[in-house]
Coordinates of N, CA and C and ligand atoms in Angstrom, one line a residue:
X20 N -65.0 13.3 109.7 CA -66.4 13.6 109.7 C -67.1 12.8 110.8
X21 N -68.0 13.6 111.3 CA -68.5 12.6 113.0 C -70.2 12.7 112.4
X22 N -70.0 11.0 112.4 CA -71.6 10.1 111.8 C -72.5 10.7 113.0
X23 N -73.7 11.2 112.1 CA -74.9 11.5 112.7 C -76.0 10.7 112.7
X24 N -76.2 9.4 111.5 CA -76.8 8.4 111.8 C -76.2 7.4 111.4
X25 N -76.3 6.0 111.9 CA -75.5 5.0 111.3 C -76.4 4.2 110.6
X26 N -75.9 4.0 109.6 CA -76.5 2.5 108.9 C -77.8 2.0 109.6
X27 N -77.7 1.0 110.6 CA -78.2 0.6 111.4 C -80.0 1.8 111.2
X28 N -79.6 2.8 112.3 CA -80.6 4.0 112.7 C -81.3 4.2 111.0
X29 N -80.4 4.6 109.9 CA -80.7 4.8 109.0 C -82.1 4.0 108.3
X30 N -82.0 2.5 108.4 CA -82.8 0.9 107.8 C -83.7 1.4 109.0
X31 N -83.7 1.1 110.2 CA -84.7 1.1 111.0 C -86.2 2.4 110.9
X32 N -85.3 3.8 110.4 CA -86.5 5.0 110.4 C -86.6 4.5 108.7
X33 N -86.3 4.1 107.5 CA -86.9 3.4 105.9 C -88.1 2.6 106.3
X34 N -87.7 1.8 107.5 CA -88.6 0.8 107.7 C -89.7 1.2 108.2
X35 N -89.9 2.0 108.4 CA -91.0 2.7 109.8 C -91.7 3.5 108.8
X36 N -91.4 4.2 107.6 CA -91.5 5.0 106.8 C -92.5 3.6 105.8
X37 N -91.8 3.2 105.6 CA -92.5 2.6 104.2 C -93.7 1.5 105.1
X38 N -93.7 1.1 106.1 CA -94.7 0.5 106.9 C -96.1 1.7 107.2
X39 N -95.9 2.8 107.3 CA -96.9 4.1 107.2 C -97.4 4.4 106.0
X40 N -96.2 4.6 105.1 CA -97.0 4.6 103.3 C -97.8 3.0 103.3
X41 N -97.6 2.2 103.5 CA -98.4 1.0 103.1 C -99.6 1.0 103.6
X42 N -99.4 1.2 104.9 CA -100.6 1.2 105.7 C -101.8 2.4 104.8
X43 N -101.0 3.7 104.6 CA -102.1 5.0 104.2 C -102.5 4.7 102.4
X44 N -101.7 3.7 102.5 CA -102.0 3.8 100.8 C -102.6 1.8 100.8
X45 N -102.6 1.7 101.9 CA -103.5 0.3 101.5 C -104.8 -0.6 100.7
X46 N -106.0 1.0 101.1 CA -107.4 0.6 99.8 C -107.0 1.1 98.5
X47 N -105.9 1.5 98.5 CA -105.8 2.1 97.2 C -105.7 1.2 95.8
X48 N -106.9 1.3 94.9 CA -106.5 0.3 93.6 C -105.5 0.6 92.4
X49 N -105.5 1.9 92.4 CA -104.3 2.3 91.0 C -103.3 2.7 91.7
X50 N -102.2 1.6 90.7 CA -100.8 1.7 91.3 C -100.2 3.2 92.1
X51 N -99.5 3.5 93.0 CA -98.8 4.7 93.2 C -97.8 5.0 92.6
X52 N -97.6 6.2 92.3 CA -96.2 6.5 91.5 C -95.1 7.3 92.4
X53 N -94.3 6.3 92.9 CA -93.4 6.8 93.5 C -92.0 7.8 92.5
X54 N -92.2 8.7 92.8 CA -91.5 10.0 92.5 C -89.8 10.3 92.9
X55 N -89.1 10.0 92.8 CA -87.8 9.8 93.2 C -87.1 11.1 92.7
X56 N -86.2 12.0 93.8 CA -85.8 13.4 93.4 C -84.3 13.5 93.4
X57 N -83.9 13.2 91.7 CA -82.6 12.9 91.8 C -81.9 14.2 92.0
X58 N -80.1 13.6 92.3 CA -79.6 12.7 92.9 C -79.8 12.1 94.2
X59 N -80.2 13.6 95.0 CA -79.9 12.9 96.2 C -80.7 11.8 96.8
X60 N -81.8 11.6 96.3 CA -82.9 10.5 97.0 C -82.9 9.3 96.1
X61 N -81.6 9.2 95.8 CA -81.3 8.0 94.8 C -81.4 6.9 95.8
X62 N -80.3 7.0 96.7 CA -79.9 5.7 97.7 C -81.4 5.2 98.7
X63 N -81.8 6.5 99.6 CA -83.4 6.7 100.0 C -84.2 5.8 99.1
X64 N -84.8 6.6 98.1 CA -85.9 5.9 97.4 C -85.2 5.1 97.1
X65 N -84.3 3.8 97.0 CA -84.1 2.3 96.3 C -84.2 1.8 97.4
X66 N -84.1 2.4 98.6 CA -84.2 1.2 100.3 C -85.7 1.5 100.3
X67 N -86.5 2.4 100.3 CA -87.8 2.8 100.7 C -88.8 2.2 99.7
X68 N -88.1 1.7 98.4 CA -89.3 1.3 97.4 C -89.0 -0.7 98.1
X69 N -88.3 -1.1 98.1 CA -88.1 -2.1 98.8 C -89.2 -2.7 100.1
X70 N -89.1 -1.3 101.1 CA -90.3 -1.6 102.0 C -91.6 -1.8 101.4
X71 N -91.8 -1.6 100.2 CA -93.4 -1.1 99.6 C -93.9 -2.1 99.6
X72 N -95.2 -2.8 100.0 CA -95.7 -3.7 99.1 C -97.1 -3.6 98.8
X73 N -97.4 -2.2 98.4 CA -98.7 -2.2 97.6 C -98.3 -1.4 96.0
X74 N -99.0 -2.2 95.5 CA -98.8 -1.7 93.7 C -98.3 -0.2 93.8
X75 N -97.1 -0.7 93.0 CA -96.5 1.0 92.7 C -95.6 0.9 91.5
X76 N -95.6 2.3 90.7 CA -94.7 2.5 89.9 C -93.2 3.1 90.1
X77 N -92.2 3.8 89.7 CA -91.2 4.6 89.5 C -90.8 5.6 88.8
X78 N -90.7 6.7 88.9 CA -90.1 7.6 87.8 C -89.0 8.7 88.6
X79 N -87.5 8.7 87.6 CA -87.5 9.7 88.5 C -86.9 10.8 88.0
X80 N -86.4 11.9 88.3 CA -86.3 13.1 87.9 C -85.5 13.9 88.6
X81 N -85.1 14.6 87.9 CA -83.7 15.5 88.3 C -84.4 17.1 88.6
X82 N -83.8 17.7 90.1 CA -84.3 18.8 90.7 C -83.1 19.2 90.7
X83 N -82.6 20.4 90.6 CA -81.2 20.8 90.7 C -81.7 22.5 90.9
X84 N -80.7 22.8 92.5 CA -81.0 23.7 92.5 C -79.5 24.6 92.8
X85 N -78.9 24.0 91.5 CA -77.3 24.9 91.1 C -76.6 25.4 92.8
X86 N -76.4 24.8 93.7 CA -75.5 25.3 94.5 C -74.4 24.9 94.8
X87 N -73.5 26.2 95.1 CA -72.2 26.4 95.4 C -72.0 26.1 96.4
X88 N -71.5 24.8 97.2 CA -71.1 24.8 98.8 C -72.5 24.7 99.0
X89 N -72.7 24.8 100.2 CA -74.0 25.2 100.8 C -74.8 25.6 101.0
X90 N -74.7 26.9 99.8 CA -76.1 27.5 100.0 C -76.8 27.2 98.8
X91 N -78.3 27.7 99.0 CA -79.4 27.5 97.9 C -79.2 28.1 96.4
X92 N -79.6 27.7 95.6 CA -79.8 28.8 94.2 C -81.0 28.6 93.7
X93 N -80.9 28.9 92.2 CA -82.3 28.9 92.1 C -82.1 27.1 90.7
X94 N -83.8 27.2 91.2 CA -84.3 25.5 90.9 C -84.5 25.4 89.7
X95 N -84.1 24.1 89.3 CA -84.6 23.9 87.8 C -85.0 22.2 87.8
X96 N -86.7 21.8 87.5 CA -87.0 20.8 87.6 C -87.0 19.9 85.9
X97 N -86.3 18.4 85.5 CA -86.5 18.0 84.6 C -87.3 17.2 84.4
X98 N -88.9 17.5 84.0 CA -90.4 16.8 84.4 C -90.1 15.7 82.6
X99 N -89.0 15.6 82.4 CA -89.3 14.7 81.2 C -90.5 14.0 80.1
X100 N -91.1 13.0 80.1 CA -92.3 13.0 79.3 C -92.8 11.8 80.1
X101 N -93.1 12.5 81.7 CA -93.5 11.6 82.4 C -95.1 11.9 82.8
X102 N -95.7 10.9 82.1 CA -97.4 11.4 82.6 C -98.2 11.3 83.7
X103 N -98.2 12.7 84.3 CA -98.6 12.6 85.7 C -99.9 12.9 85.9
X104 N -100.8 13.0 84.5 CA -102.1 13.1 84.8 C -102.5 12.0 85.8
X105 N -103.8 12.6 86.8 CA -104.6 11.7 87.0 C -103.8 10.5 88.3
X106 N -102.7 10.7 88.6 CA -101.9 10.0 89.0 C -102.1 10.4 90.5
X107 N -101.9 9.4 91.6 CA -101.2 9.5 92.9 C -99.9 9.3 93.2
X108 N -99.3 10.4 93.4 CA -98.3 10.5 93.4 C -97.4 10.7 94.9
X109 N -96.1 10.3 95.4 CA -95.4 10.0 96.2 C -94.6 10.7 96.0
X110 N -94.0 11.8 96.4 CA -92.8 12.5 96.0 C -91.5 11.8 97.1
X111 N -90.2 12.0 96.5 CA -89.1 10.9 97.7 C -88.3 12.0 97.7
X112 N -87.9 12.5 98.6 CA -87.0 13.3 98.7 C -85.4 13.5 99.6
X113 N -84.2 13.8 99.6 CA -83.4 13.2 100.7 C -83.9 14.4 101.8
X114 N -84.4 15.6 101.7 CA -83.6 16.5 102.5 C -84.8 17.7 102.4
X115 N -85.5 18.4 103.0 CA -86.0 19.9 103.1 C -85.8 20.9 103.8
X116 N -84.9 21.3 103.0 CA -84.2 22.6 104.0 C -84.9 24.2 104.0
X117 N -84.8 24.8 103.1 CA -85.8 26.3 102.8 C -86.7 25.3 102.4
X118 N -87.0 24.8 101.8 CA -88.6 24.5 100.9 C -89.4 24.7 99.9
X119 N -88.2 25.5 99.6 CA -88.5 26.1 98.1 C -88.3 24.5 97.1
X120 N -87.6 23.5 97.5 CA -87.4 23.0 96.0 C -89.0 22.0 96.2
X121 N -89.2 21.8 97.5 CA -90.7 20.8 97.8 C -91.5 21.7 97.5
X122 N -91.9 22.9 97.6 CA -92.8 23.8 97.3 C -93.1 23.8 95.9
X123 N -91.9 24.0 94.7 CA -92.1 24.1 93.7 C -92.6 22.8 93.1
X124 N -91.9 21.4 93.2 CA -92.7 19.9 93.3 C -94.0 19.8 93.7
X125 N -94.6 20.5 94.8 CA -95.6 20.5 95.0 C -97.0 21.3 94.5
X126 N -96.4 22.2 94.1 CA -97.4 23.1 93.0 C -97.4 22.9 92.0
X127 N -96.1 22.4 91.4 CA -96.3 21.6 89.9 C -97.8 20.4 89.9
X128 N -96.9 20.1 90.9 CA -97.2 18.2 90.6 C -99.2 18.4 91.1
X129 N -99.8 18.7 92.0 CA -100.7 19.4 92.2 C -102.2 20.1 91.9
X130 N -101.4 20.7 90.3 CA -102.6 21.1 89.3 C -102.9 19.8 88.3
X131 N -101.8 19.1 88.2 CA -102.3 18.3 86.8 C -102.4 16.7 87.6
X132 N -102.0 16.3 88.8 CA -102.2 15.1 89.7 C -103.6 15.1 90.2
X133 N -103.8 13.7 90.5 CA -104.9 13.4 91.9 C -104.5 13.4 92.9
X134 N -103.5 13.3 93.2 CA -103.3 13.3 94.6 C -101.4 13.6 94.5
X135 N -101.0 13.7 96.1 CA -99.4 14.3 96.2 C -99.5 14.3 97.7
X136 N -98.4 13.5 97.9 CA -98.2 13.2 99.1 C -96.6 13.1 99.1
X137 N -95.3 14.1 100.4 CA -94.6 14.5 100.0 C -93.6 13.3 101.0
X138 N -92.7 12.6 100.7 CA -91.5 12.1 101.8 C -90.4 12.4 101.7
X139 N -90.2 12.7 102.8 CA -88.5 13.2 102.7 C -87.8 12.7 104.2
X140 N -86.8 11.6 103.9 CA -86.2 11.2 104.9 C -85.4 11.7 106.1
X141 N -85.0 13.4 105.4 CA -84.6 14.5 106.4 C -85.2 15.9 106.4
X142 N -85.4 16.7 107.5 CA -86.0 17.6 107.8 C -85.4 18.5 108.2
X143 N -85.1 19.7 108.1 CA -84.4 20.6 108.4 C -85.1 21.9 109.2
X144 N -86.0 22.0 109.8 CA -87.2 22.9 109.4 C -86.7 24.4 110.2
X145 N -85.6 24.6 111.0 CA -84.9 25.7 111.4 C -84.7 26.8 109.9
X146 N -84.0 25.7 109.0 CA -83.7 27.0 107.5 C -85.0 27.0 106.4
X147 N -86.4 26.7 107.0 CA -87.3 27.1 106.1 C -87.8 28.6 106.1
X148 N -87.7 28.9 104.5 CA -88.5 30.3 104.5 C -89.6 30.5 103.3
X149 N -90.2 29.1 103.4 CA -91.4 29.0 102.9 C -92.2 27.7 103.4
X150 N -93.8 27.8 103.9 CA -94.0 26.7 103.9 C -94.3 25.6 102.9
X151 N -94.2 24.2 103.8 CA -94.7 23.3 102.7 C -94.9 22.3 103.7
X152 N -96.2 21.4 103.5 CA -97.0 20.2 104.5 C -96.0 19.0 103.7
X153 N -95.3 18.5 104.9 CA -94.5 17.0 104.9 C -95.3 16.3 105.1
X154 N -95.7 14.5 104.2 CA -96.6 13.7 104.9 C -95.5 13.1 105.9
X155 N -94.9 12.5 105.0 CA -93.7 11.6 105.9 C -92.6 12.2 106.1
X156 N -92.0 12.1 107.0 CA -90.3 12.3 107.7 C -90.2 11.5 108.5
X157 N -88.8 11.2 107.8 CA -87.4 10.2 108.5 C -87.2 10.4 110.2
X158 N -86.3 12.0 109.7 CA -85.8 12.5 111.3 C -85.6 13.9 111.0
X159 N -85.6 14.6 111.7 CA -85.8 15.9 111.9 C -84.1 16.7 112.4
X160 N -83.8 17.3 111.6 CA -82.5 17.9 112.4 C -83.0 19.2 113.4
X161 N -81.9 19.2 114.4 CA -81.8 20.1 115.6 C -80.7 21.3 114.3
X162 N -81.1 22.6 115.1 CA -79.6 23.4 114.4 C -80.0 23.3 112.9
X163 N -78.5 23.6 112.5 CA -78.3 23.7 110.6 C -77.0 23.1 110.5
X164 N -76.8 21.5 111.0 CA -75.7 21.1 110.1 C -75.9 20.7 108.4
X165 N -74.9 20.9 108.3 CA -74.7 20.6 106.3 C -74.4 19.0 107.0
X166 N -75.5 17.8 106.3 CA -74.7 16.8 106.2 C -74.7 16.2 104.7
X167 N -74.0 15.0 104.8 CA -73.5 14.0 103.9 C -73.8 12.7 104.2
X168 N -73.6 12.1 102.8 CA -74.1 10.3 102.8 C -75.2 10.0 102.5
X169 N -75.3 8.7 102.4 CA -76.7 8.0 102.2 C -77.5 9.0 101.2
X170 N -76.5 9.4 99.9 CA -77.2 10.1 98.8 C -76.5 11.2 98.8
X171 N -76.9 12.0 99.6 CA -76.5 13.9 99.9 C -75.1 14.0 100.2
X172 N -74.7 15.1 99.1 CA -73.5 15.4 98.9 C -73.2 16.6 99.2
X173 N -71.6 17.3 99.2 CA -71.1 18.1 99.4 C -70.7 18.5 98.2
X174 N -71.1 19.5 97.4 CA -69.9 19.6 95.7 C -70.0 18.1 94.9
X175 N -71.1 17.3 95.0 CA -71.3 16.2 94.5 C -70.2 14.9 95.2
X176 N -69.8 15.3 96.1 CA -69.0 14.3 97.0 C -69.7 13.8 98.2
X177 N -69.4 12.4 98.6 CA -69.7 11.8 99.4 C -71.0 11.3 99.5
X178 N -71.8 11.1 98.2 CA -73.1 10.5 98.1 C -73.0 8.5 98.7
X179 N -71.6 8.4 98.3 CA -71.2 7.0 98.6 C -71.4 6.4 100.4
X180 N -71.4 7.6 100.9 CA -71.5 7.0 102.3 C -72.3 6.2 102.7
X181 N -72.2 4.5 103.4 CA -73.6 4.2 103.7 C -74.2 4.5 104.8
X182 N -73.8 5.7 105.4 CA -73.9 6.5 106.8 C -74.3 7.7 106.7
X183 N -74.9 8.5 107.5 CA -74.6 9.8 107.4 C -74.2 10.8 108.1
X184 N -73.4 11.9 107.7 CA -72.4 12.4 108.9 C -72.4 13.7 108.5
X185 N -72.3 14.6 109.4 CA -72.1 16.5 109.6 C -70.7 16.5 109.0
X186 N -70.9 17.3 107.8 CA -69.7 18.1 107.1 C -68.2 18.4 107.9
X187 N -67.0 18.6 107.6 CA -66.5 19.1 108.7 C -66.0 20.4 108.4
Ligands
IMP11 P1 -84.4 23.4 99.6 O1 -85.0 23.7 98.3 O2 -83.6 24.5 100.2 O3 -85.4 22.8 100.6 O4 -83.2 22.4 99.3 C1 -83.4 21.0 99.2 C2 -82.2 20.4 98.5 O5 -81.0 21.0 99.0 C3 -82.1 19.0 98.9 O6 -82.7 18.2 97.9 C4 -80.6 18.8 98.9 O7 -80.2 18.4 97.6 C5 -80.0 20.1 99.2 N1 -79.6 20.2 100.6 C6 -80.1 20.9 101.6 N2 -79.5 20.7 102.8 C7 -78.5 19.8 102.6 C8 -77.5 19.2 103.4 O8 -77.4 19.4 104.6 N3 -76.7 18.3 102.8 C9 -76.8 18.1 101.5 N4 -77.7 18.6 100.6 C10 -78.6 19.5 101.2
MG12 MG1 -82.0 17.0 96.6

């Protein structure tokens, strides 16, 4: 598999990321609830809550949108008995590719929040066929590689990588 970002590239765009959430969420007095979209924004959101250093919470929650190989299916969100009244909210995401799974996060989260602001470390915006407003992005892919690492998997493989690299 041929690494498309290394380690290194990877810490440097977390860093840049969570230095912009600090900065936009600076006057803010009630903690942020950082939103974490399991699995894949497992490894993401633990480097990115690290950069934080204005009051914040954690919660996180499983989005699963059943796919075979590569392509999309349909979504099923597990909002557990997490209270998001009233809340500012951070959504962490690894990856938005159609936009359907941030679209549906984002209309949930929305009607019953004060606020929702969405990150996602990678951007795909070639395979979107719906929109949805990103506050933060990582990096942006060219094309439609399938990748892996640094969380995002293939068939639940290769979340282990501390790299990330195009499928082969
Ligand atoms: P969307 O709803 O089509 O935007 O899909 C978002 C989800 O699909 C992400 O949270 C990932 O779990 C998964 N996904 C999309 N593209 C990739 C990829 O290139 N590698 C691994 N997972 C991906
Ligand atoms: Mg995901």
């Amino acid at each position: 598999m041929q690494t498309l970002y290394s380690t290194a590239q990877i810490a440097a765009v977390v860093q840049q990321l969570g230095k912009q959430i600090n900065q936009d969420y600076a006057a803010q007095h009630e903690p942020l609830l950082v939103l974490i979209i399991l699995k894949g924004a497992l490894i993401f959101g633990a480097d990115l809550l690290r950069q934080l250093t204005i009051p914040c919470e954690v919660e996180l929650i499983r989005a699963s949108s059943y796919r075979q190989g590569t392509s999309p299916g349909e979504l099923s969100v597990a909002w557990g008995g997490i209270a998001l009244e009233d809340r500012d909210i951070l959504i962490v995401e690894d990856i938005v590719d159609t936009g359907q799974t941030a679209r549906a996060l984002i209309d949930h989260l929305g009607t019953i929040s004060r606020s929702v602001k969405f990150c996602t470390l990678l951007d795909k915006p070639m395979r979107r066929t719906i929109e949805v407003p990103l506050d933060y992005i990582g990096m942006t892919l060219t094309g439609d590689p399938f990748i892996v690492g640094y969380g995002l998997d293939h068939a639940e493989r290769y979340r282990e990588l501390p790299y990330i690299a195009v499928l082969d």
